[in-house]
Short mmCIF file of N, CA and C in Angstrom, two decimals:
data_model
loop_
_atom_site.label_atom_id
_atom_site.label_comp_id
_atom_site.label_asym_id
_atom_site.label_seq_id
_atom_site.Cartn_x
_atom_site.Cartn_y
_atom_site.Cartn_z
N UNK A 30 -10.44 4.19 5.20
CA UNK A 30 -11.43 3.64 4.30
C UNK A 30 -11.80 2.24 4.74
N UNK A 31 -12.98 1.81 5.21
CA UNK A 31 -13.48 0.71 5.35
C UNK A 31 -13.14 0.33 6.68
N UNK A 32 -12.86 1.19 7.81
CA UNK A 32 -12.12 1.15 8.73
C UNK A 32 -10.85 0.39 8.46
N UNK A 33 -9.72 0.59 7.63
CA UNK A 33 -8.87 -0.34 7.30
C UNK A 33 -7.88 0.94 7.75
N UNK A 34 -6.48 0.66 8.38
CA UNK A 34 -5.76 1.50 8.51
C UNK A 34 -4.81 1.99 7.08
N UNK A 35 -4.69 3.24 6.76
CA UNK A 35 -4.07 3.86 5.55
C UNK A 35 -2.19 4.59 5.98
N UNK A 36 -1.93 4.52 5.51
CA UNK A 36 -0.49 5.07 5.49
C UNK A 36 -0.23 5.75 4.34
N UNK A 37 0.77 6.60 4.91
CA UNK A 37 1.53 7.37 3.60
C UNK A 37 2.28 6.42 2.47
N UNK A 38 1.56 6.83 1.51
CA UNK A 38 2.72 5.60 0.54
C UNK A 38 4.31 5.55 0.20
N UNK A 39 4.49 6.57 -0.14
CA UNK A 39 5.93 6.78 -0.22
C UNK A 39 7.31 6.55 1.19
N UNK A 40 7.03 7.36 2.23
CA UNK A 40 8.07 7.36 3.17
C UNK A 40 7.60 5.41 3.65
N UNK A 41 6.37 5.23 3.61
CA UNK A 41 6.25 3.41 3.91
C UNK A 41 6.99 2.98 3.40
N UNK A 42 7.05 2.45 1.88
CA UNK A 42 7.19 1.80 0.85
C UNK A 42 8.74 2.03 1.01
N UNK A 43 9.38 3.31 1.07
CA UNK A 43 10.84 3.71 0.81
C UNK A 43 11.56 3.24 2.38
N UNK A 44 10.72 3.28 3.17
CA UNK A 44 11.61 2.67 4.31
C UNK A 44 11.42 1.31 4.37
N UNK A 45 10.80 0.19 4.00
CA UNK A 45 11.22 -1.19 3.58
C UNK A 45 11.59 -1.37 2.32
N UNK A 46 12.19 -0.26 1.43
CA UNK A 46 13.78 -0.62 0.55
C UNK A 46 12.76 -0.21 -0.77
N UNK A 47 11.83 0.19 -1.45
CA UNK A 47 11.34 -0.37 -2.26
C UNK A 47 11.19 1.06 -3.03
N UNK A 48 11.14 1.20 -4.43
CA UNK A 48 11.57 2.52 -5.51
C UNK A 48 10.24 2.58 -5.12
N UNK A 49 10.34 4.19 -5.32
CA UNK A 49 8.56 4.45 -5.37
C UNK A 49 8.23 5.48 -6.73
N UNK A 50 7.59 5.32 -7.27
CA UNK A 50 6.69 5.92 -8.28
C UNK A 50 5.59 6.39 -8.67
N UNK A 51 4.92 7.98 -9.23
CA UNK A 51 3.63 7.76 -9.52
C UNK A 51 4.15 8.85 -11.08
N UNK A 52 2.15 7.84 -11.52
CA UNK A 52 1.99 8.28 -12.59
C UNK A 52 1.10 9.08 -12.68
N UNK A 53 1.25 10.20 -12.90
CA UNK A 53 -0.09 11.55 -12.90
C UNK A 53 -1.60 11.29 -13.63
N UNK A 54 -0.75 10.87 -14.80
CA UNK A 54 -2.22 10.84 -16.18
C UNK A 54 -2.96 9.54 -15.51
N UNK A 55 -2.79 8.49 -14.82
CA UNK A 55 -3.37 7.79 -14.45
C UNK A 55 -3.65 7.66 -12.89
N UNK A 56 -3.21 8.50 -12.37
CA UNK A 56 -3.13 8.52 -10.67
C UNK A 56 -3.14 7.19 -10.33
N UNK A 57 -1.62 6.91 -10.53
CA UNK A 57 -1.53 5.67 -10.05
C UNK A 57 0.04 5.31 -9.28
N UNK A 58 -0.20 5.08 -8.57
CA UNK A 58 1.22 4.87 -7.31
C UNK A 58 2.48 4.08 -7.43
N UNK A 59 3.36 3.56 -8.06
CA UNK A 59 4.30 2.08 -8.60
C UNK A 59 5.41 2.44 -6.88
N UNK A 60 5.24 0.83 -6.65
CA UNK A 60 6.40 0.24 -5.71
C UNK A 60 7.02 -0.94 -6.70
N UNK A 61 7.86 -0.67 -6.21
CA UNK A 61 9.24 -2.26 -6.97
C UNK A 61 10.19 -2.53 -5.78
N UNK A 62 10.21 -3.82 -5.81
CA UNK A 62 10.99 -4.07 -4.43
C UNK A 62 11.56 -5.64 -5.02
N UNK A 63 12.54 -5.79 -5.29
CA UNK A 63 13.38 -7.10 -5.38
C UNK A 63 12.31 -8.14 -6.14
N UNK A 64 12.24 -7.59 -7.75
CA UNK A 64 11.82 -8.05 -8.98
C UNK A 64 10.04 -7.62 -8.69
N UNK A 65 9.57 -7.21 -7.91
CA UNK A 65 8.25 -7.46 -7.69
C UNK A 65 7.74 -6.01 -8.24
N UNK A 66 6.48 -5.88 -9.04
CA UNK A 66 6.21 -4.68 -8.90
C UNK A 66 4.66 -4.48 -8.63
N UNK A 67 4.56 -3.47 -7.72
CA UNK A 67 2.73 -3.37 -7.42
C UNK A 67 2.13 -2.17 -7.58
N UNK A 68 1.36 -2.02 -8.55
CA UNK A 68 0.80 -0.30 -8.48
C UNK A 68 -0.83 -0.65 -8.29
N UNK A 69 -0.64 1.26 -7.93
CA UNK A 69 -1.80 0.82 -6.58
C UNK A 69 -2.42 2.08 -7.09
N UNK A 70 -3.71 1.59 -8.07
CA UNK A 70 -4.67 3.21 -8.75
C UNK A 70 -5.14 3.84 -7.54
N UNK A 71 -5.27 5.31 -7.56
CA UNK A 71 -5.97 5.76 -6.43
C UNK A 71 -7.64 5.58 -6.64
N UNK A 72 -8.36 5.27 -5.40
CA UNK A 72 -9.73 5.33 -5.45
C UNK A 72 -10.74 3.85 -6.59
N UNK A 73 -9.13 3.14 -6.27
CA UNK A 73 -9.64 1.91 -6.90
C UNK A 73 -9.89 0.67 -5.61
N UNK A 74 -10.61 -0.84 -5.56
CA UNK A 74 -10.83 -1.58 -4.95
C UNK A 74 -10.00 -2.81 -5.13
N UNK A 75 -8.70 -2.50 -5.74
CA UNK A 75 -7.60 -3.61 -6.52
C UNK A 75 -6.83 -2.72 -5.98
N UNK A 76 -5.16 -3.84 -6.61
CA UNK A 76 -3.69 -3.22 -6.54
C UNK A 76 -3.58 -4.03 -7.80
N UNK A 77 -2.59 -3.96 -8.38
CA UNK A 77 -2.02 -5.09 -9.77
C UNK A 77 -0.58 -5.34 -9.04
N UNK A 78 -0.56 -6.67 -9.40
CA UNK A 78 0.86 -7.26 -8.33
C UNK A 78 1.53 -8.16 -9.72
N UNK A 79 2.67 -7.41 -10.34
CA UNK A 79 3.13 -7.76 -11.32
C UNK A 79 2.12 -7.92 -12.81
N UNK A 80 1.32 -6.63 -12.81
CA UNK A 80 0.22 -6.85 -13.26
C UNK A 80 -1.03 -7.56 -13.17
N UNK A 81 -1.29 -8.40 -12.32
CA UNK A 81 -2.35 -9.14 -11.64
C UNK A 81 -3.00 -8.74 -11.20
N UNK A 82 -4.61 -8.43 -11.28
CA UNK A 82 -5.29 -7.87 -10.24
C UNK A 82 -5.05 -8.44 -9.09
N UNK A 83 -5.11 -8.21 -7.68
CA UNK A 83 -5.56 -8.61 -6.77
C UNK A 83 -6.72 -7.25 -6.10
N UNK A 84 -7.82 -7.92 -5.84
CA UNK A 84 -8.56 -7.09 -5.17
C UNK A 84 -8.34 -7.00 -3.88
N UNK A 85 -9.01 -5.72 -3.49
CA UNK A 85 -8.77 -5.19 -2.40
C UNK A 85 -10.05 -4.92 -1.12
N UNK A 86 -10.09 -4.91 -0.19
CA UNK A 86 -11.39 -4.32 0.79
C UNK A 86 -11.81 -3.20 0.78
N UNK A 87 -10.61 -2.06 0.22
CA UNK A 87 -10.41 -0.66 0.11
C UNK A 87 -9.69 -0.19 -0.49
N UNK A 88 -9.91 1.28 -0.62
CA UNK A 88 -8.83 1.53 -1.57
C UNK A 88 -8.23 2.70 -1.33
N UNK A 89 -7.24 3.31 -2.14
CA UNK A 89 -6.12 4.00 -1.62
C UNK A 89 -6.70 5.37 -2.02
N UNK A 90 -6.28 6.07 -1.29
CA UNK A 90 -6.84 7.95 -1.44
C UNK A 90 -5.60 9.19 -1.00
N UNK A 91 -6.38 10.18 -1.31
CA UNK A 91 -5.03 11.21 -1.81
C UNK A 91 -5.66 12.22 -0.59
N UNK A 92 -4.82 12.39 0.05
CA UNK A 92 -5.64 13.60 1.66
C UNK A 92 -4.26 14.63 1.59
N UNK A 93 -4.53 15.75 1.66
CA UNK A 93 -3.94 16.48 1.90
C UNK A 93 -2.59 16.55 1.05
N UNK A 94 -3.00 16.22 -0.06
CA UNK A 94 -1.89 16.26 -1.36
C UNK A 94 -0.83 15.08 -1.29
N UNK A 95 -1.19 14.12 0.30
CA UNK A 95 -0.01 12.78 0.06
C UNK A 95 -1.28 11.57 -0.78
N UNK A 96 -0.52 10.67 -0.97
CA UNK A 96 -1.39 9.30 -1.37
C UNK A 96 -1.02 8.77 0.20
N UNK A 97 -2.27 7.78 0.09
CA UNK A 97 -2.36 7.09 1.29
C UNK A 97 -2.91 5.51 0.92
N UNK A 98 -2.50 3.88 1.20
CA UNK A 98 -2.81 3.32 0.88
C UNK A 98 -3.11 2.14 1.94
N UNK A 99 -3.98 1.23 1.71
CA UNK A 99 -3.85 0.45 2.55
C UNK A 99 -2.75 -0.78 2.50
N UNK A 100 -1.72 -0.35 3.51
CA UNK A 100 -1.15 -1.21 3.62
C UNK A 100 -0.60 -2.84 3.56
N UNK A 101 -1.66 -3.32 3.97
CA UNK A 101 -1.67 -4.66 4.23
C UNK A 101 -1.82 -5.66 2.72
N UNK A 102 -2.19 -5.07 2.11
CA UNK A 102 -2.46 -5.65 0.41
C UNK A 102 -0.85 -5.64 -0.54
N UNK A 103 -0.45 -4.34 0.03
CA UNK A 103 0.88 -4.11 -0.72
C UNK A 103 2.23 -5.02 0.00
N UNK A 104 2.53 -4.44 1.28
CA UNK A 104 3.16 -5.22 1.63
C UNK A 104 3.21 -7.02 2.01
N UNK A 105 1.75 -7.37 1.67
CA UNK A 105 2.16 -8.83 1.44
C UNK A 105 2.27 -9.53 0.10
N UNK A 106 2.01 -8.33 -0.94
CA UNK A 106 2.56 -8.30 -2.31
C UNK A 106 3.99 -8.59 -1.96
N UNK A 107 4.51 -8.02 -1.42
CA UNK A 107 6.16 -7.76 -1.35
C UNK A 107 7.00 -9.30 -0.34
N UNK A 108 5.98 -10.15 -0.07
CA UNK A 108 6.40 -11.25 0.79
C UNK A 108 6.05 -11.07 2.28
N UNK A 109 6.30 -9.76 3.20
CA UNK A 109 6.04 -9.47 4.11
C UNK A 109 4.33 -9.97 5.21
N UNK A 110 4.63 -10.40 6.22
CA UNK A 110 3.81 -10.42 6.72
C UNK A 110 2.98 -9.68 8.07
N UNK A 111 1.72 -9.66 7.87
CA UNK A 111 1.14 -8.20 8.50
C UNK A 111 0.46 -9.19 9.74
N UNK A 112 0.41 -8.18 10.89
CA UNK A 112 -0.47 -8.07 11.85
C UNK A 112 -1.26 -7.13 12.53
N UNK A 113 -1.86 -7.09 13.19
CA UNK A 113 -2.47 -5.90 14.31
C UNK A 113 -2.62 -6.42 15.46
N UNK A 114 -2.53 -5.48 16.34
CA UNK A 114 -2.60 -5.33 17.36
C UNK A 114 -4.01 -5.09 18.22
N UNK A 115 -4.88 -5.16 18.00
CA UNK A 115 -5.71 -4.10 18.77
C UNK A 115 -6.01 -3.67 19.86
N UNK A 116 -5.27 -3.80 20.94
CA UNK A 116 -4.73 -4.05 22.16
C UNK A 116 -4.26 -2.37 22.02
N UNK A 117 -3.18 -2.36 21.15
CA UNK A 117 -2.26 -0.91 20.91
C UNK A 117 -2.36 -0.34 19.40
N UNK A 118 -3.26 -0.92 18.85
CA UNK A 118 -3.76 -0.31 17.81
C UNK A 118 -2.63 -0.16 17.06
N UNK A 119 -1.51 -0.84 16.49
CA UNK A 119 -0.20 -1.01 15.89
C UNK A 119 -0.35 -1.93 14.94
N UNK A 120 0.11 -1.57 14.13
CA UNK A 120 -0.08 -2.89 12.48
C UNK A 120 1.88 -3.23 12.68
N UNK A 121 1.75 -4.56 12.40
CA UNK A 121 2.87 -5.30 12.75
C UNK A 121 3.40 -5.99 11.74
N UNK A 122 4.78 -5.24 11.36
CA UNK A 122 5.41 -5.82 10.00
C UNK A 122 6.32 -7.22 10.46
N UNK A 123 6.03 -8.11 9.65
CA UNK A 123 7.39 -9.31 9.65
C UNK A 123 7.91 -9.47 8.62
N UNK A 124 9.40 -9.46 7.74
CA UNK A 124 9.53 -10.13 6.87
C UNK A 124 9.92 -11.81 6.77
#
């Protein structure tokens, strides 16, 4: 979406430590990671980061029955810092 790279939400989110959750009636995604919490509506242009909007460039979508989100919004919710590559086309986690 938006040419922005998307990832699976769950196996992401759960391999840098963080509970994962969704809510059906609202199609909406919950990460919690060391007091922080960010849910991420599908097919919305926001995330809420401890309830806060923060807007977004894009937004997160459901392909093939996984959620998929853009990365880079959530995990610097979480402190983490993002890069790319475009050299090797690799998005680059730091904490």
């Amino acid at each position: 979406s938006n040419n922005r790279t998307q990832v699976p939400f769950r196996i992401t989110m759960e391999y840098f430590g963080a509970t994962v959750n969704w809510i059906p009636e609202t199609s909406t995604a919950i990460a919690e990671l060391n007091g922080t919490t960010v849910r991420i509506p599908i097919g919305k242009p926001y995330i809420f980061v401890n309830d806060e909007l923060v807007l977004n460039d894009t937004i997160s979508i459901i392909k093939n029955d996984r959620t998929y989100l853009p990365i880079r919004a959530v995990l610097e919710a979480f402190g983490f810092d993002i890069d790319w590559n475009s050299y090797t086309q690799t998005v680059i986690v730091k904490k």
